[in-house]
């Protein structure tokens, strides 16, 4: 059985491809999921891909990952910059966690420069669009195989 990686996406990422293409590109969330499934197959990991607009749901899923997954890719959306609840949930995990952002949050507004998620992340990838999710999956697959 290939190791299972949770890929969790936070608020408004369901709108991908519909608005703000200059910031987030033209790919939809379904395109992003397909890219992750592709990459998962290529590097030998199983992928559970989810999106929610609700902070508590994200916390529930991070808690679920404790028992269900071997690694986590997390784009917490705007909760990245606000949520101590997400940080607390992540702090309990012992598996590798890669924080991903489609956009380069450091080229954007100052309020996006701080990330609570980073305090609990193994690594951080920003600004590479869907390639960032692929790189995150590769890195997790290599760690789990080591
Ligand atoms: O760059 C990223 O991946 C972000 O996590 C995306 C979040 C933003 O709050 C973070 O600062 C950086 C927002 C996702 C919203 O996505 C939209 C897509 C299309 C139209 C409107 C919003």
Coordinates of N, CA and C and ligand atoms in Angstrom, one line a residue:
X1 N 0.8 -1.2 0.0 CA 0.0 0.0 0.0 C 0.9 1.3 0.0
X2 N 0.7 2.2 -1.0 CA 1.5 3.4 -1.0 C 1.1 4.3 0.2
X3 N 2.0 5.0 0.8 CA 1.7 5.9 1.9 C 0.7 7.0 1.4
X4 N -0.3 7.3 2.4 CA -1.3 8.3 2.0 C -0.9 9.7 2.5
X5 N -1.0 10.6 1.6 CA -0.7 12.1 1.8 C -2.0 12.8 1.8
X6 N -2.3 13.6 2.9 CA -3.5 14.5 2.8 C -3.0 15.8 2.2
X7 N -3.8 16.3 1.3 CA -3.6 17.6 0.7 C -4.8 18.5 1.0
X8 N -4.7 19.4 1.9 CA -5.8 20.2 2.5 C -5.7 21.6 2.0
X9 N -6.8 22.1 1.5 CA -6.9 23.5 1.0 C -8.0 24.3 1.7
X10 N -7.7 25.5 2.1 CA -8.6 26.3 2.9 C -9.5 27.2 2.0
X11 N -9.9 28.3 2.7 CA -11.0 29.1 2.2 C -10.7 29.8 0.8
X12 N -11.8 29.8 0.0 CA -11.8 30.5 -1.3 C -11.0 29.8 -2.4
X13 N -10.3 28.8 -2.1 CA -9.5 28.1 -3.1 C -10.5 27.4 -4.1
X14 N -11.7 27.2 -3.7 CA -12.7 26.6 -4.6 C -13.0 27.6 -5.8
X15 N -12.6 28.9 -5.6 CA -12.8 29.9 -6.7 C -11.7 30.0 -7.7
X16 N -10.7 29.1 -7.5 CA -9.5 29.2 -8.5 C -10.0 29.1 -9.9
X17 N -9.4 29.8 -10.8 CA -9.7 29.8 -12.2 C -10.9 30.7 -12.5
X18 N -11.6 31.1 -11.5 CA -12.8 32.0 -11.8 C -12.5 33.5 -11.7
X19 N -11.6 33.8 -10.8 CA -11.3 35.3 -10.6 C -9.8 35.4 -10.3
X20 N -9.3 36.6 -10.4 CA -7.9 36.9 -10.0 C -6.9 36.0 -10.7
X21 N -7.0 35.8 -12.1 CA -6.0 34.9 -12.7 C -4.6 35.5 -12.7
X22 N -4.5 36.8 -12.5 CA -3.1 37.4 -12.5 C -2.4 37.0 -11.2
X23 N -3.1 36.7 -10.1 CA -2.5 36.3 -8.9 C -2.4 34.8 -8.8
X24 N -3.5 34.1 -9.1 CA -3.6 32.6 -8.9 C -3.6 31.8 -10.1
X25 N -3.5 32.4 -11.3 CA -3.4 31.6 -12.5 C -4.8 31.2 -13.0
X26 N -4.8 30.4 -14.1 CA -6.1 30.0 -14.7 C -6.6 28.6 -14.3
X27 N -5.7 27.9 -13.6 CA -6.1 26.5 -13.3 C -7.2 26.5 -12.2
X28 N -8.2 25.6 -12.4 CA -9.2 25.4 -11.4 C -8.7 24.5 -10.3
X29 N -9.6 24.4 -9.2 CA -9.2 23.5 -8.1 C -9.2 22.0 -8.6
X30 N -10.1 21.8 -9.6 CA -10.1 20.4 -10.2 C -8.9 20.1 -11.0
X31 N -8.3 21.2 -11.7 CA -7.0 21.0 -12.4 C -5.9 20.7 -11.4
X32 N -6.0 21.5 -10.2 CA -5.0 21.3 -9.2 C -5.0 19.9 -8.6
X33 N -6.2 19.4 -8.4 CA -6.4 18.0 -7.9 C -5.8 17.0 -8.9
X34 N -6.1 17.2 -10.2 CA -5.6 16.3 -11.2 C -4.1 16.3 -11.2
X35 N -3.5 17.5 -11.1 CA -2.0 17.6 -11.1 C -1.5 16.8 -9.9
X36 N -2.1 16.9 -8.8 CA -1.6 16.2 -7.5 C -1.8 14.7 -7.7
X37 N -2.9 14.3 -8.3 CA -3.1 12.9 -8.5 C -2.0 12.3 -9.5
X38 N -1.8 13.1 -10.5 CA -0.7 12.7 -11.5 C 0.6 12.5 -10.8
X39 N 1.0 13.6 -10.0 CA 2.3 13.6 -9.3 C 2.3 12.4 -8.3
X40 N 1.2 12.2 -7.6 CA 1.2 11.1 -6.6 C 1.5 9.8 -7.2
X41 N 0.8 9.6 -8.4 CA 1.0 8.3 -9.1 C 2.5 8.2 -9.5
X42 N 3.1 9.3 -10.0 CA 4.5 9.3 -10.5 C 5.5 9.0 -9.3
X43 N 5.1 9.5 -8.1 CA 6.1 9.3 -7.1 C 5.7 8.3 -6.0
X44 N 4.6 7.6 -6.3 CA 4.3 6.4 -5.5 C 3.6 6.7 -4.2
X45 N 2.8 7.8 -4.1 CA 2.0 8.0 -2.9 C 0.6 8.1 -3.3
X46 N -0.3 7.8 -2.3 CA -1.7 8.0 -2.5 C -2.1 9.4 -2.0
X47 N -3.1 9.9 -2.6 CA -3.4 11.3 -2.3 C -4.9 11.5 -1.9
X48 N -5.1 12.2 -0.8 CA -6.5 12.5 -0.4 C -6.6 14.1 -0.5
X49 N -7.3 14.6 -1.5 CA -7.3 16.0 -1.8 C -8.7 16.6 -1.3
X50 N -8.6 17.6 -0.5 CA -9.9 18.3 0.0 C -9.7 19.8 0.1
X51 N -10.9 20.4 0.1 CA -11.0 21.9 0.2 C -12.1 22.2 1.1
X52 N -12.0 23.2 2.0 CA -13.1 23.7 2.8 C -13.0 25.2 3.0
X53 N -14.1 25.8 3.2 CA -14.1 27.2 3.5 C -14.2 27.5 5.1
X54 N -14.2 26.4 5.8 CA -14.5 26.5 7.3 C -13.3 26.1 8.1
X55 N -12.9 27.0 9.1 CA -11.7 26.8 9.9 C -11.8 25.5 10.7
X56 N -13.0 25.3 11.3 CA -13.2 24.1 12.2 C -13.0 22.8 11.4
X57 N -13.5 22.8 10.2 CA -13.4 21.7 9.3 C -11.9 21.4 9.0
X58 N -11.1 22.4 8.8 CA -9.7 22.3 8.5 C -9.0 21.7 9.7
X59 N -9.4 22.1 10.9 CA -8.9 21.6 12.2 C -9.2 20.1 12.3
X60 N -10.5 19.8 12.0 CA -11.0 18.4 12.1 C -10.1 17.5 11.1
X61 N -9.9 18.0 9.9 CA -9.1 17.2 8.9 C -7.7 17.0 9.3
X62 N -7.1 18.1 9.9 CA -5.7 18.0 10.4 C -5.6 16.9 11.5
X63 N -6.6 17.0 12.4 CA -6.7 15.9 13.4 C -6.8 14.5 12.8
X64 N -7.7 14.4 11.8 CA -7.9 13.1 11.2 C -6.6 12.6 10.6
X65 N -5.8 13.5 10.0 CA -4.5 13.2 9.4 C -3.6 12.4 10.3
X66 N -3.7 12.8 11.6 CA -2.8 12.1 12.7 C -2.9 10.6 12.5
X67 N -4.0 10.0 12.3 CA -4.2 8.6 12.2 C -4.2 8.1 10.8
X68 N -4.7 8.9 9.9 CA -5.0 8.4 8.5 C -3.8 8.6 7.5
X69 N -3.0 9.6 7.8 CA -2.0 10.0 6.7 C -0.5 9.9 7.2
X70 N 0.4 9.8 6.3 CA 1.8 9.8 6.6 C 2.5 11.1 6.4
X71 N 1.8 12.0 5.7 CA 2.3 13.4 5.4 C 1.2 14.3 5.1
X72 N 1.5 15.6 5.2 CA 0.4 16.6 4.9 C 1.0 17.7 4.1
X73 N 0.2 18.1 3.0 CA 0.4 19.3 2.2 C -0.7 20.2 2.6
X74 N -0.4 21.4 3.0 CA -1.4 22.3 3.5 C -1.3 23.7 2.9
X75 N -2.4 24.1 2.2 CA -2.6 25.5 1.8 C -3.8 26.0 2.6
X76 N -3.5 26.6 3.7 CA -4.6 27.0 4.6 C -5.3 28.3 4.1
X77 N -4.9 28.8 2.9 CA -5.5 30.0 2.4 C -5.3 31.1 3.5
X78 N -6.3 32.0 3.6 CA -6.2 33.1 4.5 C -6.0 32.7 6.0
X79 N -6.4 31.5 6.4 CA -6.2 31.0 7.7 C -4.8 30.9 8.1
X80 N -3.9 30.8 7.0 CA -2.5 30.8 7.2 C -2.1 31.9 8.1
X81 N -2.7 33.1 7.9 CA -2.2 34.3 8.5 C -3.0 34.7 9.8
X82 N -4.0 33.9 10.1 CA -4.8 34.3 11.2 C -5.1 33.2 12.3
X83 N -4.8 31.9 11.9 CA -5.5 30.8 12.7 C -4.5 30.2 13.7
X84 N -4.7 30.5 15.0 CA -3.9 29.8 16.0 C -4.5 28.4 16.2
X85 N -5.8 28.2 15.9 CA -6.4 26.9 16.0 C -5.8 25.9 15.0
X86 N -5.5 26.4 13.8 CA -4.8 25.6 12.8 C -3.4 25.3 13.3
X87 N -2.7 26.2 13.8 CA -1.4 26.0 14.3 C -1.4 25.0 15.4
X88 N -2.3 25.1 16.4 CA -2.4 24.2 17.5 C -2.7 22.7 17.0
X89 N -3.5 22.6 16.0 CA -3.8 21.3 15.4 C -2.5 20.7 14.8
X90 N -1.8 21.5 14.0 CA -0.6 21.1 13.4 C 0.5 20.7 14.4
X91 N 0.5 21.4 15.5 CA 1.6 21.2 16.5 C 1.6 19.8 17.1
X92 N 0.4 19.1 17.0 CA 0.3 17.8 17.5 C 0.8 16.7 16.5
X93 N 0.9 17.1 15.3 CA 1.3 16.1 14.2 C 2.8 15.7 14.4
X94 N 3.1 14.5 14.1 CA 4.5 14.1 14.1 C 5.0 13.8 12.7
X95 N 4.1 13.9 11.7 CA 4.5 13.6 10.3 C 5.0 14.9 9.7
X96 N 5.7 14.8 8.5 CA 6.2 16.0 7.8 C 5.0 16.8 7.2
X97 N 5.1 18.1 7.4 CA 4.0 19.0 6.9 C 4.7 20.0 5.9
X98 N 4.1 20.1 4.7 CA 4.6 21.1 3.8 C 3.6 22.1 3.6
X99 N 3.9 23.4 3.9 CA 3.0 24.5 3.6 C 3.2 25.0 2.2
X100 N 2.1 25.1 1.5 CA 2.2 25.5 0.1 C 1.3 26.7 -0.1
X101 N 1.8 27.7 -0.9 CA 0.9 28.8 -1.4 C 1.1 28.9 -2.9
X102 N 0.0 29.1 -3.6 CA 0.1 29.3 -5.1 C 0.9 30.6 -5.4
X103 N 0.6 31.6 -4.7 CA 1.2 32.9 -4.9 C 2.4 33.1 -4.0
X104 N 3.3 34.0 -4.4 CA 4.4 34.4 -3.5 C 3.9 35.4 -2.5
X105 N 3.6 34.9 -1.3 CA 2.9 35.7 -0.3 C 3.9 36.8 0.2
X106 N 5.2 36.7 -0.1 CA 6.1 37.8 0.3 C 6.2 38.9 -0.7
X107 N 5.6 38.7 -1.8 CA 5.5 39.9 -2.8 C 4.2 40.6 -2.7
X108 N 3.4 40.2 -1.7 CA 2.0 40.7 -1.6 C 1.9 41.6 -0.4
X109 N 0.6 41.8 0.1 CA 0.4 42.7 1.2 C 1.1 42.2 2.5
X110 N 1.5 43.2 3.3 CA 2.3 42.8 4.5 C 1.5 41.8 5.4
X111 N 0.2 41.9 5.4 CA -0.5 41.0 6.3 C -0.4 39.5 5.9
X112 N 0.1 39.3 4.6 CA 0.3 37.9 4.2 C 1.7 37.4 4.4
X113 N 2.5 38.3 5.0 CA 3.9 37.9 5.2 C 4.1 37.0 6.4
X114 N 3.2 37.1 7.3 CA 3.3 36.2 8.5 C 2.4 35.0 8.4
X115 N 3.0 33.8 8.7 CA 2.2 32.6 8.6 C 2.3 31.8 10.0
X116 N 1.1 31.6 10.6 CA 1.1 30.7 11.7 C 1.5 29.2 11.3
X117 N 1.1 28.9 10.1 CA 1.3 27.5 9.6 C 2.9 27.2 9.6
X118 N 3.6 28.2 9.2 CA 5.1 28.0 9.0 C 5.7 27.6 10.3
X119 N 5.1 28.0 11.5 CA 5.7 27.7 12.8 C 5.7 26.2 13.0
X120 N 4.8 25.5 12.3 CA 4.7 24.0 12.5 C 5.0 23.2 11.3
X121 N 5.5 23.9 10.2 CA 5.8 23.2 9.0 C 7.2 22.7 8.9
X122 N 7.3 21.6 8.2 CA 8.7 21.1 7.9 C 9.3 22.0 6.8
X123 N 8.5 22.3 5.8 CA 9.0 23.2 4.7 C 7.9 24.1 4.2
X124 N 8.3 25.1 3.4 CA 7.4 26.1 2.9 C 7.7 26.3 1.4
X125 N 6.6 26.3 0.6 CA 6.8 26.6 -0.8 C 5.7 27.7 -1.2
X126 N 6.2 28.7 -1.9 CA 5.3 29.8 -2.3 C 5.6 30.3 -3.6
X127 N 4.6 30.6 -4.4 CA 4.8 31.3 -5.7 C 5.0 30.5 -6.9
X128 N 4.9 29.2 -6.8 CA 5.1 28.3 -7.9 C 3.8 27.7 -8.5
X129 N 2.7 28.3 -8.1 CA 1.4 27.7 -8.6 C 1.3 26.3 -8.3
X130 N 0.7 25.5 -9.2 CA 0.4 24.1 -8.9 C 1.7 23.3 -8.9
X131 N 2.8 23.8 -9.5 CA 4.1 23.1 -9.4 C 4.5 23.0 -7.9
X132 N 4.1 24.0 -7.1 CA 4.4 23.9 -5.7 C 3.9 22.7 -5.0
X133 N 2.6 22.3 -5.4 CA 2.0 21.1 -4.8 C 2.8 19.9 -5.2
X134 N 3.2 19.9 -6.5 CA 3.9 18.7 -7.0 C 5.3 18.6 -6.3
X135 N 6.0 19.7 -6.1 CA 7.3 19.7 -5.4 C 7.1 19.2 -4.0
X136 N 6.0 19.6 -3.4 CA 5.7 19.2 -2.0 C 5.5 17.7 -1.9
X137 N 4.7 17.2 -2.9 CA 4.5 15.7 -2.9 C 5.8 14.9 -3.1
X138 N 6.6 15.4 -4.0 CA 7.9 14.8 -4.3 C 8.7 14.7 -3.0
X139 N 8.8 15.9 -2.3 CA 9.6 16.0 -1.1 C 9.1 15.0 -0.1
X140 N 7.8 14.9 0.1 CA 7.2 14.0 1.1 C 7.5 12.6 0.7
X141 N 7.3 12.2 -0.6 CA 7.5 10.9 -1.0 C 9.0 10.4 -0.7
X142 N 9.9 11.4 -1.0 CA 11.3 11.0 -0.8 C 11.6 10.8 0.7
X143 N 11.0 11.7 1.6 CA 11.2 11.5 3.0 C 10.6 10.2 3.5
X144 N 9.5 9.9 3.0 CA 8.8 8.6 3.5 C 9.5 7.4 3.0
X145 N 10.2 7.5 1.9 CA 10.9 6.4 1.4 C 12.3 6.2 2.1
X146 N 12.8 7.3 2.7 CA 14.2 7.3 3.3 C 14.2 6.4 4.5
Ligands
LIG1 O1 -1.3 32.0 -2.5 C1 -2.0 31.2 -1.9 O2 -2.1 30.0 -2.2 C2 -2.8 31.7 -0.7 O3 -2.8 30.7 0.3 C3 -4.2 31.9 -1.3 C4 -5.2 32.5 -0.3 C5 -4.6 33.8 0.3 O4 -5.4 34.3 1.3 C6 -3.2 33.5 0.9 O5 -2.7 34.7 1.4 C7 -2.3 33.0 -0.2 C8 -6.5 32.9 -1.0 C9 -7.1 31.9 -1.9 C10 -8.2 32.6 -2.6 O6 -8.2 32.1 -3.9 C11 -9.0 32.8 -4.8 C12 -8.9 32.4 -6.1 C13 -9.6 33.0 -7.1 C14 -10.4 34.1 -6.8 C15 -10.4 34.6 -5.5 C16 -9.7 34.0 -4.5

